Amino acid sequence: MIIIVFSSPAFSFDRKGFSPTAPFAVFSTFSAESPNRNQVAIDLNFDFTREPAIKRLNLNLSYGLTDRVEIITNLPYNISYKNSFNDNGAEDLNFGFKHRFIDETTFLPAFAYMLYLSGDIGHEDFSTGGGLGAGFVITKKIGPVKAHGNIIYFNPEKEGLNESWNINLGSELKISYNSKILFEIIGRKAINKNKIDLLEWRLGYRVRVTDFSYTSVGIGFDIKNRTPDVRLLFGVTVLFPQEKKKLKKIVDDVH
């Protein structure tokens, strides 16, 4: 559920930006995995931060165009800002795709790239004016751990804002058949200054509730005494159509 974030020159506002859809991600860190062909993933997640106080709802939708190409769209909506429900509204609408062009092998990781655009349809204070972005994703499974790395670029249209970079590192540790421990570190270059304005680590837990639904919870902490200093994350994901379990029939041939 990730979280790419930006800062405006007027105030320290933590924007969501283009984000991945669970369970094909950590929180903000994309993986090279995607929904199966013609499969849809709908992810509704909540993001609460302190200093600045933001209560945000984010709707993500991913569609498997093929087993390797995923179409992604997401719309973040700020329910309240600085504990005021009068300061609310949508951020930019994001739309893009991710293509896994190299599958993982025994020794090599999987590689994917992303292209996306943001449309300025939201609240003026929360918007970047739209823009264009791109990213690179790498994923490798080592035993029970899946590790992911992202480099993500975004060029906003709003005057006074500069290009931004995100570096995301995440991992998923499988602890049972239907549950994982999630960990990630997020780094971001400021959108209005030539400096790193966010370093944050996040820890969470994801459980597969049914064959087609997941629940994720997490908490994030600032590393460099910047804002937001604490982040709470919660999300619910539904996949459809659900994957059918294939039963292998064993036939013994008698000669």
PDB file of C-alpha atoms in Angstrom:
ATOM      1  CA  MET A   1       0.000   0.000   0.000  1.00  0.00           C
ATOM      2  CA  ILE A   2       3.180   2.859  -0.488  1.00  0.00           C
ATOM      3  CA  ILE A   3       3.698   4.946  -0.359  1.00  0.00           C
ATOM      4  CA  ILE A   4       5.286   7.646  -2.506  1.00  0.00           C
ATOM      5  CA  VAL A   5       5.122  10.962  -0.689  1.00  0.00           C
ATOM      6  CA  PHE A   6       5.858  14.550  -1.663  1.00  0.00           C
ATOM      7  CA  SER A   7       6.153  17.893   0.105  1.00  0.00           C
ATOM      8  CA  SER A   8       4.677  21.177  -1.060  1.00  0.00           C
ATOM      9  CA  PRO A   9       6.579  24.437  -0.768  1.00  0.00           C
ATOM     10  CA  ALA A  10       3.793  26.010   1.306  1.00  0.00           C
ATOM     11  CA  PHE A  11       3.695  23.459   4.087  1.00  0.00           C
ATOM     12  CA  SER A  12       5.028  20.059   5.035  1.00  0.00           C
ATOM     13  CA  PHE A  13       2.257  17.978   3.514  1.00  0.00           C
ATOM     14  CA  ASP A  14       2.795  14.246   3.093  1.00  0.00           C
ATOM     15  CA  ARG A  15       1.346  13.248  -0.277  1.00  0.00           C
ATOM     16  CA  LYS A  16       0.584   9.639  -1.159  1.00  0.00           C
ATOM     17  CA  GLY A  17       1.393   9.648  -4.856  1.00  0.00           C
ATOM     18  CA  PHE A  18       1.552   6.594  -7.122  1.00  0.00           C
ATOM     19  CA  SER A  19       1.312   3.482  -4.948  1.00  0.00           C
ATOM     20  CA  PRO A  20       1.190  -0.307  -5.370  1.00  0.00           C
ATOM     21  CA  THR A  21      -1.732  -2.636  -4.754  1.00  0.00           C
ATOM     22  CA  ALA A  22      -1.536  -5.286  -2.047  1.00  0.00           C
ATOM     23  CA  PRO A  23      -0.787  -8.164  -1.900  1.00  0.00           C
ATOM     24  CA  PHE A  24       1.622  -7.493  -4.809  1.00  0.00           C
ATOM     25  CA  ALA A  25       3.707  -5.127  -2.687  1.00  0.00           C
ATOM     26  CA  VAL A  26       4.950  -4.489   0.831  1.00  0.00           C
ATOM     27  CA  PHE A  27       3.373  -1.135   1.796  1.00  0.00           C
ATOM     28  CA  SER A  28       4.968   1.475  -0.434  1.00  0.00           C
ATOM     29  CA  THR A  29       7.444  -0.880  -2.097  1.00  0.00           C
ATOM     30  CA  PHE A  30       6.397  -2.373  -5.430  1.00  0.00           C
ATOM     31  CA  SER A  31       7.212  -5.985  -6.248  1.00  0.00           C
ATOM     32  CA  ALA A  32       7.759  -7.468  -9.699  1.00  0.00           C
ATOM     33  CA  GLU A  33       4.702  -9.678  -9.119  1.00  0.00           C
ATOM     34  CA  SER A  34       1.339  -8.820 -10.654  1.00  0.00           C
ATOM     35  CA  PRO A  35      -2.226 -10.161 -10.752  1.00  0.00           C
ATOM     36  CA  ASN A  36      -2.835 -13.044 -13.110  1.00  0.00           C
ATOM     37  CA  ARG A  37      -4.285 -12.350 -16.515  1.00  0.00           C
ATOM     38  CA  ASN A  38      -7.838 -10.903 -16.230  1.00  0.00           C
ATOM     39  CA  GLN A  39      -7.582 -10.843 -12.428  1.00  0.00           C
ATOM     40  CA  VAL A  40      -8.574  -7.706 -10.514  1.00  0.00           C
ATOM     41  CA  ALA A  41      -7.179  -6.587  -7.149  1.00  0.00           C
ATOM     42  CA  ILE A  42      -9.004  -3.889  -5.158  1.00  0.00           C
ATOM     43  CA  ASP A  43      -7.099  -2.467  -2.199  1.00  0.00           C
ATOM     44  CA  LEU A  44      -8.686  -0.032   0.261  1.00  0.00           C
ATOM     45  CA  ASN A  45      -6.145   1.271   2.758  1.00  0.00           C
ATOM     46  CA  PHE A  46      -5.933   3.881   5.495  1.00  0.00           C
ATOM     47  CA  ASP A  47      -2.895   5.990   6.364  1.00  0.00           C
ATOM     48  CA  PHE A  48      -2.737   7.978   9.630  1.00  0.00           C
ATOM     49  CA  THR A  49       0.232  10.203  10.437  1.00  0.00           C
ATOM     50  CA  ARG A  50       1.198  12.439  13.353  1.00  0.00           C
ATOM     51  CA  GLU A  51       3.026  15.768  12.856  1.00  0.00           C
ATOM     52  CA  PRO A  52       1.522  16.649  10.456  1.00  0.00           C
ATOM     53  CA  ALA A  53      -1.778  15.046  11.470  1.00  0.00           C
ATOM     54  CA  ILE A  54      -3.277  13.477   8.341  1.00  0.00           C
ATOM     55  CA  LYS A  55      -6.091  10.942   8.049  1.00  0.00           C
ATOM     56  CA  ARG A  56      -6.119   9.521   4.534  1.00  0.00           C
ATOM     57  CA  LEU A  57      -8.072   6.939   2.578  1.00  0.00           C
ATOM     58  CA  ASN A  58      -6.507   5.433  -0.545  1.00  0.00           C
ATOM     59  CA  LEU A  59      -8.248   3.317  -3.180  1.00  0.00           C
ATOM     60  CA  ASN A  60      -6.001   1.171  -5.380  1.00  0.00           C
ATOM     61  CA  LEU A  61      -7.088  -0.975  -8.289  1.00  0.00           C
ATOM     62  CA  SER A  62      -4.899  -3.307 -10.345  1.00  0.00           C
ATOM     63  CA  TYR A  63      -5.844  -5.365 -13.381  1.00  0.00           C
ATOM     64  CA  GLY A  64      -3.783  -8.155 -14.916  1.00  0.00           C
ATOM     65  CA  LEU A  65      -3.712  -7.318 -18.614  1.00  0.00           C
ATOM     66  CA  THR A  66      -1.416 -10.328 -19.002  1.00  0.00           C
ATOM     67  CA  ASP A  67       0.483 -12.409 -16.466  1.00  0.00           C
ATOM     68  CA  ARG A  68       3.340  -9.897 -16.831  1.00  0.00           C
ATOM     69  CA  VAL A  69       1.577  -6.571 -17.399  1.00  0.00           C
ATOM     70  CA  GLU A  70      -0.415  -4.882 -14.637  1.00  0.00           C
ATOM     71  CA  ILE A  71      -2.536  -1.749 -15.012  1.00  0.00           C
ATOM     72  CA  ILE A  72      -2.596   0.310 -11.801  1.00  0.00           C
ATOM     73  CA  THR A  73      -4.746   3.247 -10.752  1.00  0.00           C
ATOM     74  CA  ASN A  74      -5.080   4.877  -7.350  1.00  0.00           C
ATOM     75  CA  LEU A  75      -6.825   7.860  -5.807  1.00  0.00           C
ATOM     76  CA  PRO A  76      -5.799   9.137  -2.349  1.00  0.00           C
ATOM     77  CA  TYR A  77      -8.382  11.152  -0.410  1.00  0.00           C
ATOM     78  CA  ASN A  78      -7.456  13.153   2.696  1.00  0.00           C
ATOM     79  CA  ILE A  79     -10.258  12.830   5.210  1.00  0.00           C
ATOM     80  CA  SER A  80      -8.692  15.470   7.461  1.00  0.00           C
ATOM     81  CA  TYR A  81      -5.534  17.557   7.704  1.00  0.00           C
ATOM     82  CA  LYS A  82      -4.098  19.008  10.942  1.00  0.00           C
ATOM     83  CA  ASN A  83      -7.050  17.440  12.806  1.00  0.00           C
ATOM     84  CA  SER A  84      -9.527  19.534  10.821  1.00  0.00           C
ATOM     85  CA  PHE A  85     -12.252  17.764   8.852  1.00  0.00           C
ATOM     86  CA  ASN A  86     -12.851  21.043   6.998  1.00  0.00           C
ATOM     87  CA  ASP A  87      -9.469  20.639   5.299  1.00  0.00           C
ATOM     88  CA  ASN A  88     -10.168  17.597   3.173  1.00  0.00           C
ATOM     89  CA  GLY A  89     -10.145  16.571  -0.448  1.00  0.00           C
ATOM     90  CA  ALA A  90      -8.608  14.308  -3.066  1.00  0.00           C
ATOM     91  CA  GLU A  91      -4.997  14.305  -4.207  1.00  0.00           C
ATOM     92  CA  ASP A  92      -3.938  13.550  -7.794  1.00  0.00           C
ATOM     93  CA  LEU A  93      -5.490  10.619  -9.635  1.00  0.00           C
ATOM     94  CA  ASN A  94      -2.653   8.279 -10.664  1.00  0.00           C
ATOM     95  CA  PHE A  95      -2.725   5.871 -13.596  1.00  0.00           C
ATOM     96  CA  GLY A  96       0.033   3.669 -15.003  1.00  0.00           C
ATOM     97  CA  PHE A  97       1.272   0.189 -15.724  1.00  0.00           C
ATOM     98  CA  LYS A  98       3.998  -2.184 -14.612  1.00  0.00           C
ATOM     99  CA  HIS A  99       5.689  -4.687 -16.942  1.00  0.00           C
ATOM    100  CA  ARG A 100       7.789  -7.588 -15.674  1.00  0.00           C
ATOM    101  CA  PHE A 101      10.162  -8.079 -18.564  1.00  0.00           C
ATOM    102  CA  ILE A 102      12.438 -10.650 -16.899  1.00  0.00           C
ATOM    103  CA  ASP A 103      11.104 -13.504 -14.770  1.00  0.00           C
ATOM    104  CA  GLU A 104      12.925 -14.708 -11.679  1.00  0.00           C
ATOM    105  CA  THR A 105      15.156 -17.768 -12.016  1.00  0.00           C
ATOM    106  CA  THR A 106      17.157 -19.806  -9.526  1.00  0.00           C
ATOM    107  CA  PHE A 107      20.024 -17.321  -9.615  1.00  0.00           C
ATOM    108  CA  LEU A 108      18.598 -14.164 -11.200  1.00  0.00           C
ATOM    109  CA  PRO A 109      15.950 -11.796  -9.764  1.00  0.00           C
ATOM    110  CA  ALA A 110      12.833 -10.619 -11.563  1.00  0.00           C
ATOM    111  CA  PHE A 111      12.911  -7.166 -13.175  1.00  0.00           C
ATOM    112  CA  ALA A 112      10.039  -4.806 -14.000  1.00  0.00           C
ATOM    113  CA  TYR A 113       9.589  -1.198 -15.063  1.00  0.00           C
ATOM    114  CA  MET A 114       6.709   1.249 -14.510  1.00  0.00           C
ATOM    115  CA  LEU A 115       5.349   4.267 -16.368  1.00  0.00           C
ATOM    116  CA  TYR A 116       2.605   6.438 -14.910  1.00  0.00           C
ATOM    117  CA  LEU A 117       0.911   9.819 -15.027  1.00  0.00           C
ATOM    118  CA  SER A 118      -0.921  11.911 -12.443  1.00  0.00           C
ATOM    119  CA  GLY A 119      -4.014  13.954 -13.211  1.00  0.00           C
ATOM    120  CA  ASP A 120      -4.787  17.193 -11.385  1.00  0.00           C
ATOM    121  CA  ILE A 121      -8.366  16.561 -10.223  1.00  0.00           C
ATOM    122  CA  GLY A 122      -7.999  17.094  -6.493  1.00  0.00           C
ATOM    123  CA  HIS A 123      -7.760  19.789  -3.831  1.00  0.00           C
ATOM    124  CA  GLU A 124      -5.313  22.538  -4.821  1.00  0.00           C
ATOM    125  CA  ASP A 125      -3.302  22.279  -1.588  1.00  0.00           C
ATOM    126  CA  PHE A 126      -2.916  18.509  -1.949  1.00  0.00           C
ATOM    127  CA  SER A 127      -2.161  18.343  -5.678  1.00  0.00           C
ATOM    128  CA  THR A 128       1.128  18.408  -7.564  1.00  0.00           C
ATOM    129  CA  GLY A 129      -0.643  19.766 -10.634  1.00  0.00           C
ATOM    130  CA  GLY A 130      -0.318  16.363 -12.268  1.00  0.00           C
ATOM    131  CA  GLY A 131       2.848  15.047 -13.878  1.00  0.00           C
ATOM    132  CA  LEU A 132       4.733  12.085 -15.302  1.00  0.00           C
ATOM    133  CA  GLY A 133       6.723   9.359 -13.583  1.00  0.00           C
ATOM    134  CA  ALA A 134       8.656   6.137 -14.113  1.00  0.00           C
ATOM    135  CA  GLY A 135      10.164   3.444 -11.970  1.00  0.00           C
ATOM    136  CA  PHE A 136      12.310   0.323 -11.883  1.00  0.00           C
ATOM    137  CA  VAL A 137      11.540  -2.747  -9.732  1.00  0.00           C
ATOM    138  CA  ILE A 138      13.643  -5.745  -8.728  1.00  0.00           C
ATOM    139  CA  THR A 139      12.433  -8.816  -6.771  1.00  0.00           C
ATOM    140  CA  LYS A 140      14.272 -11.916  -5.510  1.00  0.00           C
ATOM    141  CA  LYS A 141      13.087 -14.804  -3.336  1.00  0.00           C
ATOM    142  CA  ILE A 142      15.648 -16.271  -0.936  1.00  0.00           C
ATOM    143  CA  GLY A 143      14.204 -19.073   1.161  1.00  0.00           C
ATOM    144  CA  PRO A 144      11.146 -17.751   3.047  1.00  0.00           C
ATOM    145  CA  VAL A 145      12.066 -14.115   2.266  1.00  0.00           C
ATOM    146  CA  LYS A 146      11.097 -12.057  -0.779  1.00  0.00           C
ATOM    147  CA  ALA A 147      13.191  -8.901  -1.169  1.00  0.00           C
ATOM    148  CA  HIS A 148      12.218  -5.912  -3.329  1.00  0.00           C
ATOM    149  CA  GLY A 149      13.921  -2.728  -4.450  1.00  0.00           C
ATOM    150  CA  ASN A 150      12.462   0.314  -6.229  1.00  0.00           C
ATOM    151  CA  ILE A 151      13.761   3.482  -7.827  1.00  0.00           C
ATOM    152  CA  ILE A 152      10.879   5.834  -8.693  1.00  0.00           C
ATOM    153  CA  TYR A 153      11.017   9.202 -10.465  1.00  0.00           C
ATOM    154  CA  PHE A 154       8.280  11.847 -10.655  1.00  0.00           C
ATOM    155  CA  ASN A 155       8.177  15.205 -12.466  1.00  0.00           C
ATOM    156  CA  PRO A 156       5.298  17.419 -11.225  1.00  0.00           C
ATOM    157  CA  GLU A 157       3.580  20.089 -13.311  1.00  0.00           C
ATOM    158  CA  LYS A 158       2.851  22.621 -10.567  1.00  0.00           C
ATOM    159  CA  GLU A 159       5.034  25.709 -10.689  1.00  0.00           C
ATOM    160  CA  GLY A 160       7.601  25.832  -7.889  1.00  0.00           C
ATOM    161  CA  LEU A 161       7.845  22.057  -7.498  1.00  0.00           C
ATOM    162  CA  ASN A 162      10.889  20.080  -8.656  1.00  0.00           C
ATOM    163  CA  GLU A 163      11.414  16.498  -9.767  1.00  0.00           C
ATOM    164  CA  SER A 164      11.423  13.926  -6.991  1.00  0.00           C
ATOM    165  CA  TRP A 165      13.061  10.538  -6.431  1.00  0.00           C
ATOM    166  CA  ASN A 166      12.034   7.666  -4.155  1.00  0.00           C
ATOM    167  CA  ILE A 167      14.185   4.699  -3.159  1.00  0.00           C
ATOM    168  CA  ASN A 168      12.203   1.893  -1.527  1.00  0.00           C
ATOM    169  CA  LEU A 169      13.586  -1.309  -0.011  1.00  0.00           C
ATOM    170  CA  GLY A 170      11.148  -3.930   1.262  1.00  0.00           C
ATOM    171  CA  SER A 171      10.885  -7.565   2.271  1.00  0.00           C
ATOM    172  CA  GLU A 172       8.230 -10.172   3.012  1.00  0.00           C
ATOM    173  CA  LEU A 173       8.992 -12.983   5.475  1.00  0.00           C
ATOM    174  CA  LYS A 174       6.592 -15.908   5.174  1.00  0.00           C
ATOM    175  CA  ILE A 175       5.876 -17.257   8.664  1.00  0.00           C
ATOM    176  CA  SER A 176       2.927 -19.523   7.867  1.00  0.00           C
ATOM    177  CA  TYR A 177       0.872 -20.742   4.937  1.00  0.00           C
ATOM    178  CA  ASN A 178      -1.276 -17.594   4.942  1.00  0.00           C
ATOM    179  CA  SER A 179       0.687 -14.881   6.776  1.00  0.00           C
ATOM    180  CA  LYS A 180       3.795 -12.706   6.307  1.00  0.00           C
ATOM    181  CA  ILE A 181       5.837 -10.190   8.254  1.00  0.00           C
ATOM    182  CA  LEU A 182       6.475  -7.030   6.216  1.00  0.00           C
ATOM    183  CA  PHE A 183       9.423  -4.647   6.484  1.00  0.00           C
ATOM    184  CA  GLU A 184      10.519  -1.685   4.405  1.00  0.00           C
ATOM    185  CA  ILE A 185      12.667   1.438   4.388  1.00  0.00           C
ATOM    186  CA  ILE A 186      11.519   4.466   2.380  1.00  0.00           C
ATOM    187  CA  GLY A 187      13.771   7.299   1.219  1.00  0.00           C
ATOM    188  CA  ARG A 188      12.553  10.381  -0.628  1.00  0.00           C
ATOM    189  CA  LYS A 189      14.145  13.438  -2.228  1.00  0.00           C
ATOM    190  CA  ALA A 190      12.070  16.525  -1.468  1.00  0.00           C
ATOM    191  CA  ILE A 191       9.834  17.831  -4.208  1.00  0.00           C
ATOM    192  CA  ASN A 192      10.657  21.448  -3.346  1.00  0.00           C
ATOM    193  CA  LYS A 193      14.296  21.194  -2.197  1.00  0.00           C
ATOM    194  CA  ASN A 194      17.430  19.429  -3.345  1.00  0.00           C
ATOM    195  CA  LYS A 195      17.683  17.285  -0.217  1.00  0.00           C
ATOM    196  CA  ILE A 196      16.355  14.092   1.357  1.00  0.00           C
ATOM    197  CA  ASP A 197      13.280  15.048   3.341  1.00  0.00           C
ATOM    198  CA  LEU A 198      12.035  11.612   4.439  1.00  0.00           C
ATOM    199  CA  LEU A 199      13.658   8.452   5.767  1.00  0.00           C
ATOM    200  CA  GLU A 200      11.177   6.057   7.332  1.00  0.00           C
ATOM    201  CA  TRP A 201      11.105   2.391   8.316  1.00  0.00           C
ATOM    202  CA  ARG A 202       7.924   0.358   8.518  1.00  0.00           C
ATOM    203  CA  LEU A 203       7.018  -2.952  10.084  1.00  0.00           C
ATOM    204  CA  GLY A 204       3.789  -4.839   9.498  1.00  0.00           C
ATOM    205  CA  TYR A 205       1.843  -8.054   9.178  1.00  0.00           C
ATOM    206  CA  ARG A 206      -0.315  -9.424   6.350  1.00  0.00           C
ATOM    207  CA  VAL A 207      -2.711 -12.344   6.610  1.00  0.00           C
ATOM    208  CA  ARG A 208      -4.746 -14.056   3.926  1.00  0.00           C
ATOM    209  CA  VAL A 209      -8.197 -14.141   5.501  1.00  0.00           C
ATOM    210  CA  THR A 210      -9.858 -16.162   2.735  1.00  0.00           C
ATOM    211  CA  ASP A 211      -8.797 -17.530  -0.650  1.00  0.00           C
ATOM    212  CA  PHE A 212      -9.515 -14.099  -2.171  1.00  0.00           C
ATOM    213  CA  SER A 213      -8.992 -11.504   0.594  1.00  0.00           C
ATOM    214  CA  TYR A 214      -6.086 -10.087   2.624  1.00  0.00           C
ATOM    215  CA  THR A 215      -5.680  -7.777   5.598  1.00  0.00           C
ATOM    216  CA  SER A 216      -2.513  -5.732   6.248  1.00  0.00           C
ATOM    217  CA  VAL A 217      -1.534  -3.693   9.318  1.00  0.00           C
ATOM    218  CA  GLY A 218       1.654  -1.743   9.956  1.00  0.00           C
ATOM    219  CA  ILE A 219       3.427   1.077  11.723  1.00  0.00           C
ATOM    220  CA  GLY A 220       6.130   3.447  10.476  1.00  0.00           C
ATOM    221  CA  PHE A 221       8.748   5.508  12.306  1.00  0.00           C
ATOM    222  CA  ASP A 222      10.859   8.434  11.183  1.00  0.00           C
ATOM    223  CA  ILE A 223      14.645   7.892  11.085  1.00  0.00           C
ATOM    224  CA  LYS A 224      15.987  11.450  10.718  1.00  0.00           C
ATOM    225  CA  ASN A 225      13.816  13.570  13.044  1.00  0.00           C
ATOM    226  CA  ARG A 226      11.583  14.744  10.250  1.00  0.00           C
ATOM    227  CA  THR A 227       7.841  14.547   9.708  1.00  0.00           C
ATOM    228  CA  PRO A 228       5.695  12.522   9.839  1.00  0.00           C
ATOM    229  CA  ASP A 229       7.264  10.976  12.946  1.00  0.00           C
ATOM    230  CA  VAL A 230       4.714   8.135  13.338  1.00  0.00           C
ATOM    231  CA  ARG A 231       2.538   6.445  10.702  1.00  0.00           C
ATOM    232  CA  LEU A 232      -0.219   3.845  11.157  1.00  0.00           C
ATOM    233  CA  LEU A 233      -1.269   1.700   8.195  1.00  0.00           C
ATOM    234  CA  PHE A 234      -4.271  -0.547   7.650  1.00  0.00           C
ATOM    235  CA  GLY A 235      -5.570  -2.119   4.451  1.00  0.00           C
ATOM    236  CA  VAL A 236      -8.016  -4.671   3.067  1.00  0.00           C
ATOM    237  CA  THR A 237      -7.587  -6.288  -0.356  1.00  0.00           C
ATOM    238  CA  VAL A 238      -9.999  -8.369  -2.435  1.00  0.00           C
ATOM    239  CA  LEU A 239      -8.990 -10.429  -5.495  1.00  0.00           C
ATOM    240  CA  PHE A 240     -11.424 -11.699  -8.107  1.00  0.00           C
ATOM    241  CA  PRO A 241     -11.929 -14.024  -9.702  1.00  0.00           C
ATOM    242  CA  GLN A 242     -10.304 -16.061  -6.955  1.00  0.00           C
ATOM    243  CA  GLU A 243      -7.751 -18.649  -7.918  1.00  0.00           C
ATOM    244  CA  LYS A 244      -9.217 -22.116  -8.140  1.00  0.00           C
ATOM    245  CA  LYS A 245      -7.371 -24.843  -6.327  1.00  0.00           C
ATOM    246  CA  LYS A 246      -6.187 -27.498  -8.728  1.00  0.00           C
ATOM    247  CA  LEU A 247      -6.410 -31.066  -7.485  1.00  0.00           C
ATOM    248  CA  LYS A 248      -4.043 -33.519  -9.076  1.00  0.00           C
ATOM    249  CA  LYS A 249      -5.493 -36.943  -9.644  1.00  0.00           C
ATOM    250  CA  ILE A 250      -3.010 -39.767  -9.233  1.00  0.00           C
ATOM    251  CA  VAL A 251      -3.598 -42.796 -11.402  1.00  0.00           C
ATOM    252  CA  ASP A 252      -1.604 -45.935 -10.819  1.00  0.00           C
ATOM    253  CA  ASP A 253      -1.004 -47.913 -13.970  1.00  0.00           C
ATOM    254  CA  VAL A 254      -0.926 -51.638 -13.458  1.00  0.00           C
ATOM    255  CA  HIS A 255       1.182 -53.505 -15.962  1.00  0.00           C
TER     256      HIS A 255
END
